[in-house]
Coordinates of C-alpha atoms in Angstrom, one line a residue:
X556 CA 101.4 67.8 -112.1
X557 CA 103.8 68.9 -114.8
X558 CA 104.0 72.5 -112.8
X559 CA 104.9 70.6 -109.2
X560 CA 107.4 68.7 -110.9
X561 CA 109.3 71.8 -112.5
X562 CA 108.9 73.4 -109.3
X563 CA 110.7 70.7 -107.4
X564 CA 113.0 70.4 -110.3
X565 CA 113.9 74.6 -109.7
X566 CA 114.0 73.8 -106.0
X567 CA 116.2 70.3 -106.3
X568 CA 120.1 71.1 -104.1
X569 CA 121.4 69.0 -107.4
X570 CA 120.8 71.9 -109.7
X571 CA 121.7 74.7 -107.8
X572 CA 125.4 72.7 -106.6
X573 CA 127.3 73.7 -109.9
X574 CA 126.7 77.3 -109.0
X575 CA 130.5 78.4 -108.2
X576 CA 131.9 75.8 -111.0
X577 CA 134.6 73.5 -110.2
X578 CA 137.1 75.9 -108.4
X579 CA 137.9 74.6 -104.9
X580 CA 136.2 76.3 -101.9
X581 CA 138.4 78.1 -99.8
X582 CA 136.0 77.8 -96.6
X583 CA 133.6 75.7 -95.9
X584 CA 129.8 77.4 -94.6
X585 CA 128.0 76.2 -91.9
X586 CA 124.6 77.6 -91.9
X587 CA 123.6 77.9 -87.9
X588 CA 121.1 76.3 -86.3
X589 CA 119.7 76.3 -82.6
X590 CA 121.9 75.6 -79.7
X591 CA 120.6 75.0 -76.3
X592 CA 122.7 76.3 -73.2
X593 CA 125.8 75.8 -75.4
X594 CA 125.6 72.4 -77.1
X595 CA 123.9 72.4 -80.8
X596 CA 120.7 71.1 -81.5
X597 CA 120.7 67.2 -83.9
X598 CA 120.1 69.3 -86.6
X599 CA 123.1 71.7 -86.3
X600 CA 125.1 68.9 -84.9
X601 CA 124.8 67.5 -88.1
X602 CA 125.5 70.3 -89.7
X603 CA 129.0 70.5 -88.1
X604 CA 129.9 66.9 -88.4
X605 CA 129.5 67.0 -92.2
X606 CA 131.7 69.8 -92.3
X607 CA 134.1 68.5 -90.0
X608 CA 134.1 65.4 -92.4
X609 CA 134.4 67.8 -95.1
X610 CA 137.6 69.8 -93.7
X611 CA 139.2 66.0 -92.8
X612 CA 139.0 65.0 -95.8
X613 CA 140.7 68.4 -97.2
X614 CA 138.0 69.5 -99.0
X615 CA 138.5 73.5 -97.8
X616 CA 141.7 74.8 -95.3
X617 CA 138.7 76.8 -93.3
X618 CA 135.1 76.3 -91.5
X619 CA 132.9 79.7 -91.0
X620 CA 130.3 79.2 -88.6
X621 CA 127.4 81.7 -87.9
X622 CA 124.8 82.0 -86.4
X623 CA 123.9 84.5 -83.6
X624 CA 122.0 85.1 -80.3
X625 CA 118.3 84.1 -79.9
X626 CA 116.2 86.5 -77.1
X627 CA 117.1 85.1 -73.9
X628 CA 120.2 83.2 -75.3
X629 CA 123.3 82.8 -73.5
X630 CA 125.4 81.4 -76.1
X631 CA 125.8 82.3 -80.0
X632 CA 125.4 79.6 -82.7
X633 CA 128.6 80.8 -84.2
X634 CA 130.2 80.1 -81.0
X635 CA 128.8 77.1 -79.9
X636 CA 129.2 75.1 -83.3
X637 CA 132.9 76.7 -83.5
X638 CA 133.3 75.6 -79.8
X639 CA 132.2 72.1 -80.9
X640 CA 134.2 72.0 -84.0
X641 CA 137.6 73.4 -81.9
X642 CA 137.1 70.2 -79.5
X643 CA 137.3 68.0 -81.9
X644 CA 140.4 68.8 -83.4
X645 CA 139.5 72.1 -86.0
X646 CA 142.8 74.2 -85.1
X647 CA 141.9 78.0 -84.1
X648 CA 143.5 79.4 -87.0
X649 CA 141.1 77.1 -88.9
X650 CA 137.7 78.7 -87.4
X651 CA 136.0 82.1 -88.6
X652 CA 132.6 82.6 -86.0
X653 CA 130.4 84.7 -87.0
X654 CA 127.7 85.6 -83.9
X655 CA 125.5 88.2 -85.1
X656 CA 123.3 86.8 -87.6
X657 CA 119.6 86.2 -87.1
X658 CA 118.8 84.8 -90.7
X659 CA 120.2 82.8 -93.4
X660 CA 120.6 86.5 -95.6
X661 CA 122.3 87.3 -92.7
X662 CA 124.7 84.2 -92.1
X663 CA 125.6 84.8 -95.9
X664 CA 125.7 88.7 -95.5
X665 CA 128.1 88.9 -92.6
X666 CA 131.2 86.5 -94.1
X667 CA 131.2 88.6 -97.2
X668 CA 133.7 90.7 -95.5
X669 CA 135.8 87.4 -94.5
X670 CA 135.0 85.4 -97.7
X671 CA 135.7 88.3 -100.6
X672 CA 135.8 86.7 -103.4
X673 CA 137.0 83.0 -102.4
X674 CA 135.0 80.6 -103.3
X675 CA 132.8 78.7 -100.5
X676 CA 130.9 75.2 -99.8
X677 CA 127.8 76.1 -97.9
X678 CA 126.9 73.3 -95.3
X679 CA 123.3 73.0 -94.1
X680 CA 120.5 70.9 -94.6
X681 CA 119.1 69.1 -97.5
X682 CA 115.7 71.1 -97.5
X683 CA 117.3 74.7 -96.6
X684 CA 120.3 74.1 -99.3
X685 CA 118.1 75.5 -102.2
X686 CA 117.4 78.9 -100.6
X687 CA 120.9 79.5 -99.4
X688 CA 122.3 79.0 -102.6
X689 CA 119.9 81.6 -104.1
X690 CA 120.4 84.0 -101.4
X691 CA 124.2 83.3 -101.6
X692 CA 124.0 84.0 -105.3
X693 CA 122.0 87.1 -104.7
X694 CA 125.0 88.4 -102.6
X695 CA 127.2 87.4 -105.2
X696 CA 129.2 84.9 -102.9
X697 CA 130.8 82.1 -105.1
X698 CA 129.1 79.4 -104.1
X699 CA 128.4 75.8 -104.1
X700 CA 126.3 74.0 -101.8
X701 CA 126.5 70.1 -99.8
X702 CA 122.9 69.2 -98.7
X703 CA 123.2 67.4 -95.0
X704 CA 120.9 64.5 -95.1
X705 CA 118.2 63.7 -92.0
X706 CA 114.9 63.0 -91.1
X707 CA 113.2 66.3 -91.7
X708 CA 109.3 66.8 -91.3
X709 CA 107.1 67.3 -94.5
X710 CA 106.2 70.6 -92.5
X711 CA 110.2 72.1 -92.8
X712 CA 110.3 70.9 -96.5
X713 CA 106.9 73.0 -97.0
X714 CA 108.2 76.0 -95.3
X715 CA 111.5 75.9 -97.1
X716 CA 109.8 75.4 -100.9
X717 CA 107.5 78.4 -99.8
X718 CA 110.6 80.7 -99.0
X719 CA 112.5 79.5 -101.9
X720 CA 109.9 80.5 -104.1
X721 CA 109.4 83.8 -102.2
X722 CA 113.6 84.6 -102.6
X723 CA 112.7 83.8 -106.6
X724 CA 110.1 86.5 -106.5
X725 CA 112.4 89.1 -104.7
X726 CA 110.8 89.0 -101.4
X727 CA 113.7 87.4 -99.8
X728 CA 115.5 90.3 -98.6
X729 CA 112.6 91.9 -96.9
X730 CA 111.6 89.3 -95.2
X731 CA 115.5 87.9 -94.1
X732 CA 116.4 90.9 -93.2
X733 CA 114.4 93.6 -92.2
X734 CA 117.2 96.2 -91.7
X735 CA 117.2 96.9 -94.8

């Protein structure tokens, strides 16, 4: 018992949060997630409106979006989601799109070129937060992290606490991204 509860403690958004300190984030991250035929998927959606929330309230003068092509995909996550943000009201010079990541290593690994060393407020969901932040840290992005809250299945929370722990070992790269 006192082993599932340190592990959930390792694993809790709250802790990993303070990982960039206090200095404001000069974009905020939004982790992709499915699109179908060009619209996002609830849980992306979600995504997006929490950082659209975020960049109304001035909490970061920039939104990256990323997220690439799935087989048989017409559209890119990064696209779509910046699409969606641009409609409702995120001016052009506000929107970085990233479009060819496959993986979360990779969402993080292709705005390092953007992002240098500003620091960043990754957006995604409450059970996904943990690993992101770890990977982001890995990467050596300054980073802190706001957990999206929904209804997410017991089985996505399971799969998420396995990768986190797998990142912790070191598999993370090899299995995120298998270019390298």
């Amino acid at each position: 018992m006192a082993l599932l509860l340190g592990l959930l403690l390792l694993l809790n958004p709250g802790v990993w949060v303070r990982g960039a300190g206090r200095a404001a984030p000069h974009y905020i991250v939004v982790l992709g997630a499915a699109q179908y035929n060009g619209k996002p998927s609830p849980i992306f959606k979600n995504r997006l409106e929490a950082a659209l929330e975020l960049f109304r309230q001035g909490v970061a003068p920039a939104i990256i979006v990323t997220g690439g092509k799935r087989p048989g995909d017409r559209y890119s996550e990064g696209g779509v989601g910046c699409g969606y943000l641009r409609a409702r009201g995120v001016p052009l010079e506000a929107l970085v799109c990233e479009e060819q990541s496959r993986s979360t290593w990779q969402n993080l690994k292709n705005i390092l070129p953007v992002v240098r060393d500003h620091p960043v407020l990754i957006v995604t969901d409450d059970p996904h937060l943990p690993r992101a932040l770890l990977l982001a840290e890995r990467l050596g992005l300054k980073a802190r992290g706001y957990p999206v809250k929904g209804s997410f299945s017991s089985a996505y929370y399971q799969r998420e606490i396995l990768l986190t722990l797998l990142a912790r070992l070191g598999f993370t790269d090899a299995y995120s991204d298998p270019a390298r």
